[in-house]
Every structure is written in structure tokens, then in C-alpha cells.
mmCIF file with all atom_site columns, C-alpha atoms in Angstrom:
data_model
loop_
_atom_site.group_PDB
_atom_site.id
_atom_site.type_symbol
_atom_site.label_atom_id
_atom_site.label_alt_id
_atom_site.label_comp_id
_atom_site.label_asym_id
_atom_site.label_entity_id
_atom_site.label_seq_id
_atom_site.pdbx_PDB_ins_code
_atom_site.Cartn_x
_atom_site.Cartn_y
_atom_site.Cartn_z
_atom_site.occupancy
_atom_site.B_iso_or_equiv
_atom_site.pdbx_formal_charge
_atom_site.auth_seq_id
_atom_site.auth_comp_id
_atom_site.auth_asym_id
_atom_site.auth_atom_id
_atom_site.pdbx_PDB_model_num
ATOM 1  C CA . MET G 1 1  ? 14.366  2.404   22.585 1.00 51.00 ? 1  MET G CA 1
ATOM 2  C CA . PRO G 1 2  ? 15.071  -1.698  21.660 1.00 64.00 ? 2  PRO G CA 1
ATOM 3  C CA . ASP G 1 3  ? 12.197  -3.871  22.306 1.00 75.00 ? 3  ASP G CA 1
ATOM 4  C CA . THR G 1 4  ? 12.626  -6.929  25.350 1.00 74.00 ? 4  THR G CA 1
ATOM 5  C CA . ALA G 1 5  ? 13.138  -8.925  22.796 1.00 78.00 ? 5  ALA G CA 1
ATOM 6  C CA . ALA G 1 6  ? 15.439  -7.453  20.885 1.00 83.00 ? 6  ALA G CA 1
ATOM 7  C CA . LEU G 1 7  ? 17.751  -7.053  24.107 1.00 80.00 ? 7  LEU G CA 1
ATOM 8  C CA . LEU G 1 8  ? 16.942  -10.637 24.880 1.00 81.00 ? 8  LEU G CA 1
ATOM 9  C CA . GLU G 1 9  ? 19.009  -11.428 21.646 1.00 85.00 ? 9  GLU G CA 1
ATOM 10 C CA . ASP G 1 10 ? 21.678  -9.603  21.489 1.00 85.00 ? 10 ASP G CA 1
ATOM 11 C CA . ALA G 1 11 ? 22.390  -10.423 25.239 1.00 84.00 ? 11 ALA G CA 1
ATOM 12 C CA . ALA G 1 12 ? 21.805  -13.991 23.674 1.00 85.00 ? 12 ALA G CA 1
ATOM 13 C CA . ASN G 1 13 ? 24.727  -13.502 21.418 1.00 89.00 ? 13 ASN G CA 1
ATOM 14 C CA . ARG G 1 14 ? 26.989  -11.426 23.938 1.00 87.00 ? 14 ARG G CA 1
ATOM 15 C CA . ILE G 1 15 ? 26.698  -13.412 26.840 1.00 85.00 ? 15 ILE G CA 1
ATOM 16 C CA . ASP G 1 16 ? 29.828  -13.781 28.055 1.00 87.00 ? 16 ASP G CA 1
ATOM 17 C CA . GLU G 1 17 ? 30.480  -9.990  28.015 1.00 89.00 ? 17 GLU G CA 1
ATOM 18 C CA . ILE G 1 18 ? 27.049  -9.619  29.945 1.00 84.00 ? 18 ILE G CA 1
ATOM 19 C CA . SER G 1 19 ? 27.095  -9.269  33.399 1.00 88.00 ? 19 SER G CA 1
ATOM 20 C CA . THR G 1 20 ? 24.198  -10.775 35.234 1.00 87.00 ? 20 THR G CA 1
ATOM 21 C CA . ARG G 1 21 ? 23.083  -8.035  37.280 1.00 90.00 ? 21 ARG G CA 1
ATOM 22 C CA . ASP G 1 22 ? 22.017  -6.470  33.108 1.00 87.00 ? 22 ASP G CA 1
ATOM 23 C CA . LEU G 1 23 ? 20.656  -9.896  33.011 1.00 85.00 ? 23 LEU G CA 1
ATOM 24 C CA . GLN G 1 24 ? 18.787  -10.322 35.728 1.00 87.00 ? 24 GLN G CA 1
ATOM 25 C CA . ILE G 1 25 ? 17.522  -7.285  35.331 1.00 87.00 ? 25 ILE G CA 1
ATOM 26 C CA . MET G 1 26 ? 16.131  -8.180  31.601 1.00 83.00 ? 26 MET G CA 1
ATOM 27 C CA . LEU G 1 27 ? 15.382  -11.371 31.952 1.00 85.00 ? 27 LEU G CA 1
ATOM 28 C CA . ARG G 1 28 ? 12.834  -9.789  34.972 1.00 86.00 ? 28 ARG G CA 1
ATOM 29 C CA . ARG G 1 29 ? 11.595  -7.538  32.210 1.00 84.00 ? 29 ARG G CA 1
ATOM 30 C CA . ALA G 1 30 ? 10.542  -10.216 29.861 1.00 82.00 ? 30 ALA G CA 1
ATOM 31 C CA . ALA G 1 31 ? 9.127   -12.408 32.794 1.00 82.00 ? 31 ALA G CA 1
ATOM 32 C CA . LEU G 1 32 ? 7.075   -9.082  34.019 1.00 82.00 ? 32 LEU G CA 1
ATOM 33 C CA . LEU G 1 33 ? 5.926   -9.213  29.711 1.00 79.00 ? 33 LEU G CA 1
ATOM 34 C CA . VAL G 1 34 ? 5.230   -12.398 29.897 1.00 77.00 ? 34 VAL G CA 1
ATOM 35 C CA . ARG G 1 35 ? 3.133   -12.606 32.882 1.00 78.00 ? 35 ARG G CA 1
ATOM 36 C CA . ASN G 1 36 ? 0.494   -9.502  31.896 1.00 75.00 ? 36 ASN G CA 1
ATOM 37 C CA . ALA G 1 37 ? 0.705   -10.761 28.426 1.00 72.00 ? 37 ALA G CA 1
ATOM 38 C CA . GLY G 1 38 ? -2.844  -11.508 28.126 1.00 69.00 ? 38 GLY G CA 1
ATOM 39 C CA . SER G 1 39 ? -4.637  -12.937 24.392 1.00 76.00 ? 39 SER G CA 1
ATOM 40 C CA . ILE G 1 40 ? -7.473  -11.398 22.757 1.00 78.00 ? 40 ILE G CA 1
ATOM 41 C CA . THR G 1 41 ? -10.247 -14.907 21.729 1.00 81.00 ? 41 THR G CA 1
ATOM 42 C CA . LEU G 1 42 ? -12.070 -13.894 18.751 1.00 84.00 ? 42 LEU G CA 1
ATOM 43 C CA . ASP G 1 43 ? -15.377 -15.277 16.188 1.00 90.00 ? 43 ASP G CA 1
ATOM 44 C CA . ASP G 1 44 ? -13.812 -17.123 13.888 1.00 92.00 ? 44 ASP G CA 1
ATOM 45 C CA . HIS G 1 45 ? -15.022 -15.308 11.412 1.00 94.00 ? 45 HIS G CA 1
ATOM 46 C CA . THR G 1 46 ? -12.766 -12.188 12.687 1.00 93.00 ? 46 THR G CA 1
ATOM 47 C CA . GLU G 1 47 ? -10.515 -14.582 13.122 1.00 91.00 ? 47 GLU G CA 1
ATOM 48 C CA . GLU G 1 48 ? -10.193 -15.222 9.841  1.00 94.00 ? 48 GLU G CA 1
ATOM 49 C CA . ALA G 1 49 ? -10.552 -11.907 8.338  1.00 94.00 ? 49 ALA G CA 1
ATOM 50 C CA . LEU G 1 50 ? -7.356  -10.929 11.680 1.00 92.00 ? 50 LEU G CA 1
ATOM 51 C CA . ARG G 1 51 ? -5.653  -13.718 9.637  1.00 93.00 ? 51 ARG G CA 1
ATOM 52 C CA . ASN G 1 52 ? -6.015  -12.234 6.092  1.00 95.00 ? 52 ASN G CA 1
ATOM 53 C CA . VAL G 1 53 ? -5.088  -8.912  6.842  1.00 93.00 ? 53 VAL G CA 1
ATOM 54 C CA . SER G 1 54 ? -2.272  -9.996  8.396  1.00 93.00 ? 54 SER G CA 1
ATOM 55 C CA . SER G 1 55 ? -0.844  -12.024 5.680  1.00 94.00 ? 55 SER G CA 1
ATOM 56 C CA . GLU G 1 56 ? -1.587  -7.797  3.404  1.00 94.00 ? 56 GLU G CA 1
ATOM 57 C CA . LEU G 1 57 ? 0.291   -6.313  5.732  1.00 92.00 ? 57 LEU G CA 1
ATOM 58 C CA . VAL G 1 58 ? 2.692   -8.854  5.818  1.00 94.00 ? 58 VAL G CA 1
ATOM 59 C CA . LEU G 1 59 ? 2.408   -8.037  9.915  1.00 93.00 ? 59 LEU G CA 1
ATOM 60 C CA . THR G 1 60 ? 2.198   -10.815 12.912 1.00 90.00 ? 60 THR G CA 1
ATOM 61 C CA . ARG G 1 61 ? -1.779  -11.325 14.636 1.00 88.00 ? 61 ARG G CA 1
ATOM 62 C CA . GLU G 1 62 ? -0.395  -8.916  17.025 1.00 85.00 ? 62 GLU G CA 1
ATOM 63 C CA . ASP G 1 63 ? 1.745   -6.131  15.228 1.00 90.00 ? 63 ASP G CA 1
ATOM 64 C CA . ALA G 1 64 ? -2.041  -5.940  13.265 1.00 91.00 ? 64 ALA G CA 1
ATOM 65 C CA . ILE G 1 65 ? -4.212  -6.136  16.083 1.00 89.00 ? 65 ILE G CA 1
ATOM 66 C CA . ARG G 1 66 ? -1.911  -2.975  17.444 1.00 88.00 ? 66 ARG G CA 1
ATOM 67 C CA . PHE G 1 67 ? -2.642  -1.290  13.872 1.00 90.00 ? 67 PHE G CA 1
ATOM 68 C CA . ILE G 1 68 ? -5.961  -1.766  13.491 1.00 91.00 ? 68 ILE G CA 1
ATOM 69 C CA . VAL G 1 69 ? -6.799  -0.409  17.054 1.00 90.00 ? 69 VAL G CA 1
ATOM 70 C CA . ARG G 1 70 ? -4.983  2.120   16.001 1.00 88.00 ? 70 ARG G CA 1
ATOM 71 C CA . GLU G 1 71 ? -6.378  3.082   13.242 1.00 90.00 ? 71 GLU G CA 1
ATOM 72 C CA . TRP G 1 72 ? -9.027  3.041   14.298 1.00 88.00 ? 72 TRP G CA 1
ATOM 73 C CA . MET G 1 73 ? -8.803  5.302   17.215 1.00 86.00 ? 73 MET G CA 1
ATOM 74 C CA . GLU G 1 74 ? -7.709  7.743   15.150 1.00 87.00 ? 74 GLU G CA 1
ATOM 75 C CA . LYS G 1 75 ? -10.547 7.832   12.872 1.00 87.00 ? 75 LYS G CA 1
ATOM 76 C CA . ASN G 1 76 ? -12.520 8.319   15.559 1.00 82.00 ? 76 ASN G CA 1
ATOM 77 C CA . THR G 1 77 ? -10.347 11.152  17.702 1.00 81.00 ? 77 THR G CA 1
ATOM 78 C CA . TYR G 1 78 ? -9.407  9.138   20.308 1.00 80.00 ? 78 TYR G CA 1
ATOM 79 C CA . LEU G 1 79 ? -6.023  9.941   19.336 1.00 78.00 ? 79 LEU G CA 1
ATOM 80 C CA . PRO G 1 80 ? -4.616  12.660  16.434 1.00 81.00 ? 80 PRO G CA 1
ATOM 81 C CA . VAL G 1 81 ? -3.885  12.135  14.036 1.00 77.00 ? 81 VAL G CA 1
ATOM 82 C CA . HIS G 1 82 ? 0.083   12.100  12.824 1.00 69.00 ? 82 HIS G CA 1
ATOM 83 C CA . GLU G 1 83 ? -0.086  14.326  9.374  1.00 67.00 ? 83 GLU G CA 1
ATOM 84 C CA . LEU G 1 84 ? 2.694   13.937  6.962  1.00 62.00 ? 84 LEU G CA 1
ATOM 85 C CA . ASP G 1 85 ? 4.266   17.929  6.331  1.00 63.00 ? 85 ASP G CA 1
ATOM 86 C CA . GLU G 1 86 ? 3.477   18.945  2.704  1.00 66.00 ? 86 GLU G CA 1
ATOM 87 C CA . ASP G 1 87 ? 6.994   19.934  1.749  1.00 64.00 ? 87 ASP G CA 1
ATOM 88 C CA . GLY G 1 88 ? 8.842   17.582  3.871  1.00 61.00 ? 88 GLY G CA 1
ATOM 89 C CA . GLU G 1 89 ? 10.966  14.727  2.345  1.00 67.00 ? 89 GLU G CA 1
ATOM 90 C CA . VAL G 1 90 ? 8.907   11.596  1.110  1.00 61.00 ? 90 VAL G CA 1
ATOM 91 C CA . ASP G 1 91 ? 10.896  8.262   -0.433 1.00 62.00 ? 91 ASP G CA 1
ATOM 92 C CA . GLY G 1 92 ? 9.715   7.003   -3.514 1.00 61.00 ? 92 GLY G CA 1
ATOM 93 C CA . ASN G 1 93 ? 7.498   7.315   -6.330 1.00 60.00 ? 93 ASN G CA 1
ATOM 94 C CA . ALA G 1 94 ? 4.175   8.911   -6.655 1.00 55.00 ? 94 ALA G CA 1
#
């Protein structure tokens, strides 16, 4: 399912085709996301490390935080680990 930002961008590109009702729904979802968005404040050393990781992984700050938290939760068994299928197809070379 596309995220709210993608839906809004698509609607902006097709503004003459979007119904008022659909636009209202998308705008309400966007408003809810903005209202519920919280910021994470970190100390200077952690922010610098996060900037370095974000740059290295080519991720936004928020995506890097999501990635780090997910990895930590998987490694500490709070989330199931996504196992690779040994017999499955892979992209790239080893």
C-alpha cells in the first residue's frame, strides 16, 4: 500500500481527476500523521553518529532510526528475525 505522501503527490499530479471526497480523505490522513508525528531528540554525539549512519546507508534520519530500532529488536528477540531461504533466488553476486 502506498504511503500518504505518495498518495498526495499522485493526487497533486492528477488534481483535475481527483474527487473532492478522495482529496478530503487524503488530507485528513495527512493531518493525522502530522499531528501524531513526534520528534526524537538525541544528544550531540548520537546525532552525529546517526548522521554518519544515515549518510553511509543512504537513508533519511527517520528511516535510519527505523532501521536501527528494527535491527536491535530482531537481535534482542523482540521481533522475529527474517530468515533467508537458502534455496531461493538471490540478486547480485557473492
